[in-house]
Short mmCIF file of C-alpha atoms and ligand atoms in Angstrom, two decimals:
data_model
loop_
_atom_site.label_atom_id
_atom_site.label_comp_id
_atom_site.label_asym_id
_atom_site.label_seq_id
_atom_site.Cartn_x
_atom_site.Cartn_y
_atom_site.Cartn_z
CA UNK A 532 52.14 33.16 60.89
CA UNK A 533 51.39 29.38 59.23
CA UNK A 534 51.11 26.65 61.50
CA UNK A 535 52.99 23.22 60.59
CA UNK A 536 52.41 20.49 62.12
CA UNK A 537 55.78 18.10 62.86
CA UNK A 538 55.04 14.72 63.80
CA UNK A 539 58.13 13.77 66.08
CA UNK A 540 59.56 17.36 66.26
CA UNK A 541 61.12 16.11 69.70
CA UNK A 542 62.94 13.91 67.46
CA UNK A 543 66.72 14.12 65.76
CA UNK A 544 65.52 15.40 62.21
CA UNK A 545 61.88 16.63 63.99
CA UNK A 546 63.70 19.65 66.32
CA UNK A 547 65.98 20.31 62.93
CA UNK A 548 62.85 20.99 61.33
CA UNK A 549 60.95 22.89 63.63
CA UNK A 550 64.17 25.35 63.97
CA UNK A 551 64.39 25.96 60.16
CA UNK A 552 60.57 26.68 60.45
CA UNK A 553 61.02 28.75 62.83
CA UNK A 554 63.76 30.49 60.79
CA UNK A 555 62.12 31.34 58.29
CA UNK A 556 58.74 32.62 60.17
CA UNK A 557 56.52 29.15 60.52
CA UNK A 558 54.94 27.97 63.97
CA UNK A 559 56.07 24.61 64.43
CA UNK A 560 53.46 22.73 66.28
CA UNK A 561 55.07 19.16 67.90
CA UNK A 562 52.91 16.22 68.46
CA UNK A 563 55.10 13.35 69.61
CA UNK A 564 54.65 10.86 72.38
CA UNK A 565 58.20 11.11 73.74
CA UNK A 566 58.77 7.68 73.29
CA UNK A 567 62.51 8.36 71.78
CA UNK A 568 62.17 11.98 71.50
CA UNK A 569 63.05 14.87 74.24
CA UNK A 570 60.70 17.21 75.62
CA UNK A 571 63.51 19.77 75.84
CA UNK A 572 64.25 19.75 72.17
CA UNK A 573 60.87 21.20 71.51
CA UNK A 574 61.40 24.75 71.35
CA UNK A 575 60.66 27.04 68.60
CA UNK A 576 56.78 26.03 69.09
CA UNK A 577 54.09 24.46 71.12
CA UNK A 578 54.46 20.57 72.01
CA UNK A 579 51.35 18.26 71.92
CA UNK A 580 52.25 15.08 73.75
CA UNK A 581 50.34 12.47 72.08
CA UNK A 582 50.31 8.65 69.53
CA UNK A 583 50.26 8.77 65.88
CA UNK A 584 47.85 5.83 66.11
CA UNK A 585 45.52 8.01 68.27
CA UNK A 586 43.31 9.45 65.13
CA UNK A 587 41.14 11.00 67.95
CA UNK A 588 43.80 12.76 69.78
CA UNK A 589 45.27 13.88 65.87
CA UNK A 590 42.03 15.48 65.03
CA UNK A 591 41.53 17.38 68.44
CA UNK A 592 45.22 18.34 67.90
CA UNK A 593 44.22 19.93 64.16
CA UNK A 594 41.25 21.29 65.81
CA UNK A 595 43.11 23.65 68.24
CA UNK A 596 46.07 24.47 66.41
CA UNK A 597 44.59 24.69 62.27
CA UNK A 598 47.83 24.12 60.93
CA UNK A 599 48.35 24.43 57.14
CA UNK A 600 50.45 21.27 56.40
CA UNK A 601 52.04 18.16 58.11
CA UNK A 602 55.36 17.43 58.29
CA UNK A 603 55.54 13.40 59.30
CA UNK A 604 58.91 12.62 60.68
CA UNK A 605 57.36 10.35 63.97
CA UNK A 606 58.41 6.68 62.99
CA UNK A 607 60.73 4.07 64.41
CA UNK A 608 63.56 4.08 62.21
CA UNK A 609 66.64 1.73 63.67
CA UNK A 610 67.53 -1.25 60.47
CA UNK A 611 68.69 -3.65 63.01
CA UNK A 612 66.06 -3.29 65.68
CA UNK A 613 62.75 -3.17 62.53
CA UNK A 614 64.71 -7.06 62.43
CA UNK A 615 64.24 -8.11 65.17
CA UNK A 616 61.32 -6.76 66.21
CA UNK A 617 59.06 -6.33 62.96
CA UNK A 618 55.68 -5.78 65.04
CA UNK A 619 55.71 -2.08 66.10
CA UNK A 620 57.23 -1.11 63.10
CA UNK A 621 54.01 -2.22 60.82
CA UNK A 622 51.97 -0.88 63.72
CA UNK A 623 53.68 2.54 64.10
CA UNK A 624 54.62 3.12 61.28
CA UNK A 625 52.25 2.07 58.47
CA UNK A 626 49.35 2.43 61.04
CA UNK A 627 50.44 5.08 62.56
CA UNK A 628 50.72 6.77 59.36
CA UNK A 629 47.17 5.37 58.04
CA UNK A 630 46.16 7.16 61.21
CA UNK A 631 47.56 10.27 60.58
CA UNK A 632 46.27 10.37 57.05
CA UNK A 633 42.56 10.12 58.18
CA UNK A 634 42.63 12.73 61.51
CA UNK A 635 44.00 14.72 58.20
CA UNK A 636 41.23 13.80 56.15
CA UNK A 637 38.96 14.19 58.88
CA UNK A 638 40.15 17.68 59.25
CA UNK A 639 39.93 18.61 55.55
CA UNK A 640 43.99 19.35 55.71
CA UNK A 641 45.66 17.67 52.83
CA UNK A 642 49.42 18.57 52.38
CA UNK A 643 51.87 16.24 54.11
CA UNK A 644 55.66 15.91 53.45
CA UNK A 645 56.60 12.43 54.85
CA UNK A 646 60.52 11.53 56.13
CA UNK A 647 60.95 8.51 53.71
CA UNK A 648 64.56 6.98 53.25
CA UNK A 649 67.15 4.93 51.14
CA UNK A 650 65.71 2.25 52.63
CA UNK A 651 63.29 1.77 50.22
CA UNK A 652 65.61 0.58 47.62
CA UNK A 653 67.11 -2.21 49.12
CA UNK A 654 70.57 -3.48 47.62
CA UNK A 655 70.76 -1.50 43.94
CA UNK A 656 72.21 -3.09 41.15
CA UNK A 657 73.95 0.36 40.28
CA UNK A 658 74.97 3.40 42.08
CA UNK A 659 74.44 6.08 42.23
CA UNK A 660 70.73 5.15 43.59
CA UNK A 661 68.02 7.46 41.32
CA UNK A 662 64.26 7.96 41.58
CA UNK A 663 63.93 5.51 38.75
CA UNK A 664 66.14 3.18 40.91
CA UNK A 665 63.35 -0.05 41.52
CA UNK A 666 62.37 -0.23 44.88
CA UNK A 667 63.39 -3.80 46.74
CA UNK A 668 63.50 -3.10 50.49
CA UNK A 669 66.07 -5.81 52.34
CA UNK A 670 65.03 -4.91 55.67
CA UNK A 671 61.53 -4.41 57.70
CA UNK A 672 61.75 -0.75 58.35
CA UNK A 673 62.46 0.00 54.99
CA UNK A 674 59.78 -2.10 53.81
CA UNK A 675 57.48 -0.20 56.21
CA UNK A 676 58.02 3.21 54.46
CA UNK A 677 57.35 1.96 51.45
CA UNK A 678 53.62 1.06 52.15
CA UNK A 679 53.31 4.26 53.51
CA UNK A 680 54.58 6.04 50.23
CA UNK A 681 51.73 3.45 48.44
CA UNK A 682 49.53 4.99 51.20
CA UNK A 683 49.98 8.64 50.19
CA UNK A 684 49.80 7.50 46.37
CA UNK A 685 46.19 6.21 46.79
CA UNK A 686 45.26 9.31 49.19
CA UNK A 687 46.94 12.25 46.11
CA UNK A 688 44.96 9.65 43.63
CA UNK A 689 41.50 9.33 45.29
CA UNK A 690 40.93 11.83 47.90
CA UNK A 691 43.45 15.23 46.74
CA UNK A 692 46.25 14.83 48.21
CA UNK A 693 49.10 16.90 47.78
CA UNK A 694 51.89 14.60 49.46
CA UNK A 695 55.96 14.68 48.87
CA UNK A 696 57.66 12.00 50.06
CA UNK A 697 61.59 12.52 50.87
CA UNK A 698 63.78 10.01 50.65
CA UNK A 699 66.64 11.01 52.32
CA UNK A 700 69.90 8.88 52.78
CA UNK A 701 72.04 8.61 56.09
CA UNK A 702 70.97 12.38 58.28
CA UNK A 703 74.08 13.64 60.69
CA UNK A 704 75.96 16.22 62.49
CA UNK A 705 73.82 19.03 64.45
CA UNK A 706 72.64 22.58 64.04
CA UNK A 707 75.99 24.52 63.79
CA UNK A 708 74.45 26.95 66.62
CA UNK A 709 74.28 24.46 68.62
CA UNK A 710 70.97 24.59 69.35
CA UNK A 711 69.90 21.29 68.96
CA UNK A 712 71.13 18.02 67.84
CA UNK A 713 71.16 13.94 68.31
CA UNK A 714 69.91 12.37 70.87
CA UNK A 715 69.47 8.83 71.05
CA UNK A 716 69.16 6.05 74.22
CA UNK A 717 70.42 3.31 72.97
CA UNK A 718 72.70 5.07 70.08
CA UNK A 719 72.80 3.06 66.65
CA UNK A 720 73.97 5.36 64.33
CA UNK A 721 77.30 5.58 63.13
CA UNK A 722 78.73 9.04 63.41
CA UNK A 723 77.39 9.76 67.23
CA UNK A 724 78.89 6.07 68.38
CA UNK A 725 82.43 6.78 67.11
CA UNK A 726 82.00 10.36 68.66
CA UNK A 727 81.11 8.50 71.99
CA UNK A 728 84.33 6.06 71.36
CA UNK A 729 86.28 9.61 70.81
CA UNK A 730 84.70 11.05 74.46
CA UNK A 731 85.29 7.66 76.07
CA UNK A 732 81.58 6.52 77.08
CA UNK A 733 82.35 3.15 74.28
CA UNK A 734 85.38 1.23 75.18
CA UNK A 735 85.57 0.80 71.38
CA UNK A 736 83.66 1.73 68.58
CA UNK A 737 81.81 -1.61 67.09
CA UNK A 738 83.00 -1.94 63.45
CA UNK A 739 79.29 -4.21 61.63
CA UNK A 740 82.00 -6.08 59.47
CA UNK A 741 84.43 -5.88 57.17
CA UNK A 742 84.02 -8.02 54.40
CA UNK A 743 81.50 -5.99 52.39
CA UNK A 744 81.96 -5.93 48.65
CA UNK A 745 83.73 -2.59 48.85
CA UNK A 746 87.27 -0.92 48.45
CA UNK A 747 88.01 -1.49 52.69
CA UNK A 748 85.11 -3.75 53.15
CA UNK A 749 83.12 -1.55 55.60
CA UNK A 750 79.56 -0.09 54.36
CA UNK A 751 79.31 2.84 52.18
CA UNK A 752 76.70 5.42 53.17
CA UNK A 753 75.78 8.98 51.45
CA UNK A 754 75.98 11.35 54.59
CA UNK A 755 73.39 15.01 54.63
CA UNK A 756 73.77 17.19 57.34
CA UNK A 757 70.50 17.42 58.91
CA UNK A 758 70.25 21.14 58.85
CA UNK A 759 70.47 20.90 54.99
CA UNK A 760 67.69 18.15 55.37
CA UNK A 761 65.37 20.37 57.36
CA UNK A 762 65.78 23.22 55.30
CA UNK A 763 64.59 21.23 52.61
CA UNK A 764 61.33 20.28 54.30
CA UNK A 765 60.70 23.55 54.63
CA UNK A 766 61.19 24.31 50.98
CA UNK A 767 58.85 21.26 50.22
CA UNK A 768 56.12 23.03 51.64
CA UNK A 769 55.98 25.81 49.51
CA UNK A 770 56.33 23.02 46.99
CA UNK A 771 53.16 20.99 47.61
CA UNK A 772 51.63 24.84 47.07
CA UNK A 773 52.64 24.80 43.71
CA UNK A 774 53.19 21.45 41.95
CA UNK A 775 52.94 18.04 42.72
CA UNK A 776 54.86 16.53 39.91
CA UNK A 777 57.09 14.19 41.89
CA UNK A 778 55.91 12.19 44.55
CA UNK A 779 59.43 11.00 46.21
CA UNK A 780 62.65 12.65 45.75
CA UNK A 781 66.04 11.96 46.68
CA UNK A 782 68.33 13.71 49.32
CA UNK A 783 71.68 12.86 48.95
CA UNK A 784 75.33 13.99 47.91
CA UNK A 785 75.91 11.79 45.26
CA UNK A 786 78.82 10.95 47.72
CA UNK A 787 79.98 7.85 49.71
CA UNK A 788 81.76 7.76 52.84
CA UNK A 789 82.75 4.15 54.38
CA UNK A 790 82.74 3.57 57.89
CA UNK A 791 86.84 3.28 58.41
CA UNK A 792 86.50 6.69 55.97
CA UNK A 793 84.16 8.01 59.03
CA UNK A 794 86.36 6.96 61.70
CA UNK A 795 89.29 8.57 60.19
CA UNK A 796 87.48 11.88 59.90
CA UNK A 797 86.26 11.81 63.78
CA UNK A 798 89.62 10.97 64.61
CA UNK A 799 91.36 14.00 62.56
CA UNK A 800 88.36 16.45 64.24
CA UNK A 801 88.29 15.63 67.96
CA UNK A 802 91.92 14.59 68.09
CA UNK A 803 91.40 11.00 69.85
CA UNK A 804 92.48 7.73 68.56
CA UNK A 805 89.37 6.21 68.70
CA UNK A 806 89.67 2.27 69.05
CA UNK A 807 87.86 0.46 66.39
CA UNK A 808 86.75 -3.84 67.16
CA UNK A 809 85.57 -5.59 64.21
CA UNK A 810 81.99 -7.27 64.99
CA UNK A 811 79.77 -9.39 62.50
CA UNK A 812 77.42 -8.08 59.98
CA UNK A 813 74.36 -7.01 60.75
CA UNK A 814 70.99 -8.36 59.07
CA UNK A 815 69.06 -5.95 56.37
CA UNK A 816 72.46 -3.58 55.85
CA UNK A 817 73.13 -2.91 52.02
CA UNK A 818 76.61 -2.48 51.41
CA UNK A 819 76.66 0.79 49.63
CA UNK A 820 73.82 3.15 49.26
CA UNK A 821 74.64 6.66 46.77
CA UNK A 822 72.20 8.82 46.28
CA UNK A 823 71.53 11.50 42.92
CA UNK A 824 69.39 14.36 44.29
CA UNK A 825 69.54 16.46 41.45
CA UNK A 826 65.91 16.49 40.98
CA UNK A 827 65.62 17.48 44.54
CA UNK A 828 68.29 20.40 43.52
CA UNK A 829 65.79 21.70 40.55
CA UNK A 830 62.35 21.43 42.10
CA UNK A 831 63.54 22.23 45.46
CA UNK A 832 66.57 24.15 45.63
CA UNK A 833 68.01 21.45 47.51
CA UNK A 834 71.78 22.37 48.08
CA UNK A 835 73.71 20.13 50.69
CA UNK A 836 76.06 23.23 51.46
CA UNK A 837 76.81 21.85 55.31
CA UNK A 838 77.46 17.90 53.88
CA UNK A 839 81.32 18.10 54.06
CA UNK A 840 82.02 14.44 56.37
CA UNK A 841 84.71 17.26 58.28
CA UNK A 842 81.22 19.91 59.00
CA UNK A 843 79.17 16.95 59.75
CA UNK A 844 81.67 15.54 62.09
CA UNK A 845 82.15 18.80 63.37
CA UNK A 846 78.92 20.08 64.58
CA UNK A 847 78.19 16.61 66.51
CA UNK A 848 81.10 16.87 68.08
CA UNK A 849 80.46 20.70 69.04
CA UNK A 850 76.97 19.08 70.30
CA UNK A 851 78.14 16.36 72.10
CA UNK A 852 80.61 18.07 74.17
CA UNK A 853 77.97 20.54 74.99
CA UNK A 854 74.80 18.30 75.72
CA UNK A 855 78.08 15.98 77.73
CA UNK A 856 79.60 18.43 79.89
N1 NAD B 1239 68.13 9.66 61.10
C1 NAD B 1239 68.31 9.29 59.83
O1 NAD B 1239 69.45 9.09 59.39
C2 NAD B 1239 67.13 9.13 58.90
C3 NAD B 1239 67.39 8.80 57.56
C4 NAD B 1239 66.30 8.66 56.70
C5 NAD B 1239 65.01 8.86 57.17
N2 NAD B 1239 64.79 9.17 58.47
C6 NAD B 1239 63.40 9.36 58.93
O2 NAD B 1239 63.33 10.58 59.64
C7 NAD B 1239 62.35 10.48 60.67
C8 NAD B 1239 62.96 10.92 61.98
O3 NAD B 1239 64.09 10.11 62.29
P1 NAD B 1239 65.01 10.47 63.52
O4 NAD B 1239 66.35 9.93 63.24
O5 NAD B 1239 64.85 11.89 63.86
O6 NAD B 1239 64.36 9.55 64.65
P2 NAD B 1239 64.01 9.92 66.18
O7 NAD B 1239 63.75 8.62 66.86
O8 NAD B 1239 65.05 10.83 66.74
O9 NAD B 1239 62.66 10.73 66.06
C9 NAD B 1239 61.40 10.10 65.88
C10 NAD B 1239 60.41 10.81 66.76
O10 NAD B 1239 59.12 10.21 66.58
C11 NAD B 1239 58.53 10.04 67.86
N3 NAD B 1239 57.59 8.93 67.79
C12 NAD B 1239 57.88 7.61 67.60
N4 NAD B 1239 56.76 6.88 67.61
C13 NAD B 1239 55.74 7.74 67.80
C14 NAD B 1239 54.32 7.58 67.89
N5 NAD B 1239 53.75 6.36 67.82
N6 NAD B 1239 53.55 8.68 68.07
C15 NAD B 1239 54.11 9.91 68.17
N7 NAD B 1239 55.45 10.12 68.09
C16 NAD B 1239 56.25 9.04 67.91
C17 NAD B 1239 59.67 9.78 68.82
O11 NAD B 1239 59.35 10.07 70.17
C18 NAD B 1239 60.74 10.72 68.25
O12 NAD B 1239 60.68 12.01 68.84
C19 NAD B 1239 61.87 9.02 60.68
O13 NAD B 1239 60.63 8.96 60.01
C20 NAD B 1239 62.94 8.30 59.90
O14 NAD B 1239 62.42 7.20 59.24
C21 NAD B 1239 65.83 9.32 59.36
#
């Protein structure tokens, strides 16, 4: 069986991944320090508790467990908090990743599939966002990812690499087994907080303003159901076997859903009203970000067949009221 290795497979999109690796016959090998992630979402593979930034810890890790490729979802990835806080977000991220890179390099492994994001482009001037879309990050964590795609450039350029970067846009809902899904302490994202409005744990859901330039003024955001994310990674493996032609794609639906549009789904699906307060705009949000994947579609198969707002909605939902009672 081939070993992957999923950096922050305790994580939301990490445990997605290891499952469809597991699905289709990989070992999934976790190394994640638990520092958002949850021990009991690692299950389709061993779990090595340990820091990106450890190189030493990385290469022992390799050593015992020769995977054949790295999947590197371990970041900190909250907009509003890589604001506020810049620091750990250079250090974790871009160092983390530097890190990673050379325990790899150390190792003689070079395949690596990195969770990149929208976030990278910033505020385009038109939609929907392409690969040829320039790259003008608004906000520190998208900035952050960005380096570390320059990273893997120099690394395919000078030492080999065979590195696919995926950009994906806004990741939701939850395996439709049910057998894993989001878990997050404090909660930022959008779909899980109006599901926590619908089960009553939010007095309200917090609305990040309405006066964006768009038709209800709330943000616009291209939603992927992160099952149809994760089977993509695993595609992209196979991938970095064969060509290495593209060095970020897009994962998207070439579909925008606005925040009211969100609310209205999670209240047709779980049946509450779901109170909605109106609370300023948040620093280093673009108003609308659209993705085009179809390049993802040809050279990966990429097909967003669970990416319906009602399936996305749906299987949260399913997974909160299971992981809630
Ligand atoms: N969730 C989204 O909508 C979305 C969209 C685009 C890109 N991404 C990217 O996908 C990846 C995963 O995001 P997520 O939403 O699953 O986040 P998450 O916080 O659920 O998962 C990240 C995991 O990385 C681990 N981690 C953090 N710092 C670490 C470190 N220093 N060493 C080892 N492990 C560490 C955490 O414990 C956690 O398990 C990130 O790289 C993120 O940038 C996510």
């Amino acid at each position: 069986m081939t070993t992957i290795l999923v950096t922050g497979g305790a994580g939301f999109v990490g445990s997605h991944v290891c499952l469809a690796l597991a699905r289709q016959g990989f070992t999934p090998v976790t190394f994640d320090n638990l520092s958002r992630g949850h021990r009991k979402l690692v299950k389709w593979g061993p779990l090595e508790i340990g820091d990106i930034r450890d190189t030493g810890r990385l290469i022992e890790v390799l050593s015992t467990h020769q995977p054949q490729a790295v999947i590197h979802c371990a970041a900190l990835a909250y907009v509003g908090e890589s604001m506020e806080d810049p620091a750990p977000y250079h250090d974790i991220n871009v160092r983390g990743s530097l890190s990673l890179l050379e325990a790899m390099r150390a190792h003689g492994l070079s395949r690596i599939v990195l969770s990149s994001t929208c976030a990278v482009y910033g505020v385009p001037k038109d939609l929907p966002i392409t690969e040829r879309t320039p790259c003008q990050p608004i906000n520190t964590y998208g900035a952050t990812k960005l380096v570390v795609e320059g990273i893997l450039a120099d690394y395919t350029r000078a030492y080999g690499f065979r590195t696919l970067a995926l950009r994906y846009f806004n990741a939701g809902g939850a395996d439709p087994d049910g057998l894993t899904g989001e878990i997050h302490d404090p909660e930022p994202h959008v779909i899980p907080r109006v599901l926590m409005t619908a089960e009553g744990s939010l007095p309200h859901f917090g609305l990040l303003g309405d006066d964006w330039p768009t038709q209800d003024g709330t943000c616009i955001r291209d939603y992927v159901h992160v099952s149809d994310l994760a089977d993509t990674h695993v595609a992209a493996i196979g991938y970095l076997d064969r060509e290495t032609r593209y060095p970020f794609l897009n994962l998207g639906t070439n579909s925008g859903f606005s925040v009211r549009q969100i609310v209205d789904v999670a209240r047709r699906v779980t049946g509450h009203p779901i109170p909605v307060k109106v609370d300023p705009r948040r620093p280093g949000d673009p108003p609308a970000l659209v993705a085009r994947a179809d390049v993802a579609a040809t050279e990966l198969g990429f097909t967003p067949h669970r990416s319906s707002m009602e399936t996305i909605v749906e299987t949260a939902w399913a997974w909160r009221r299971q992981t809630q009672g």
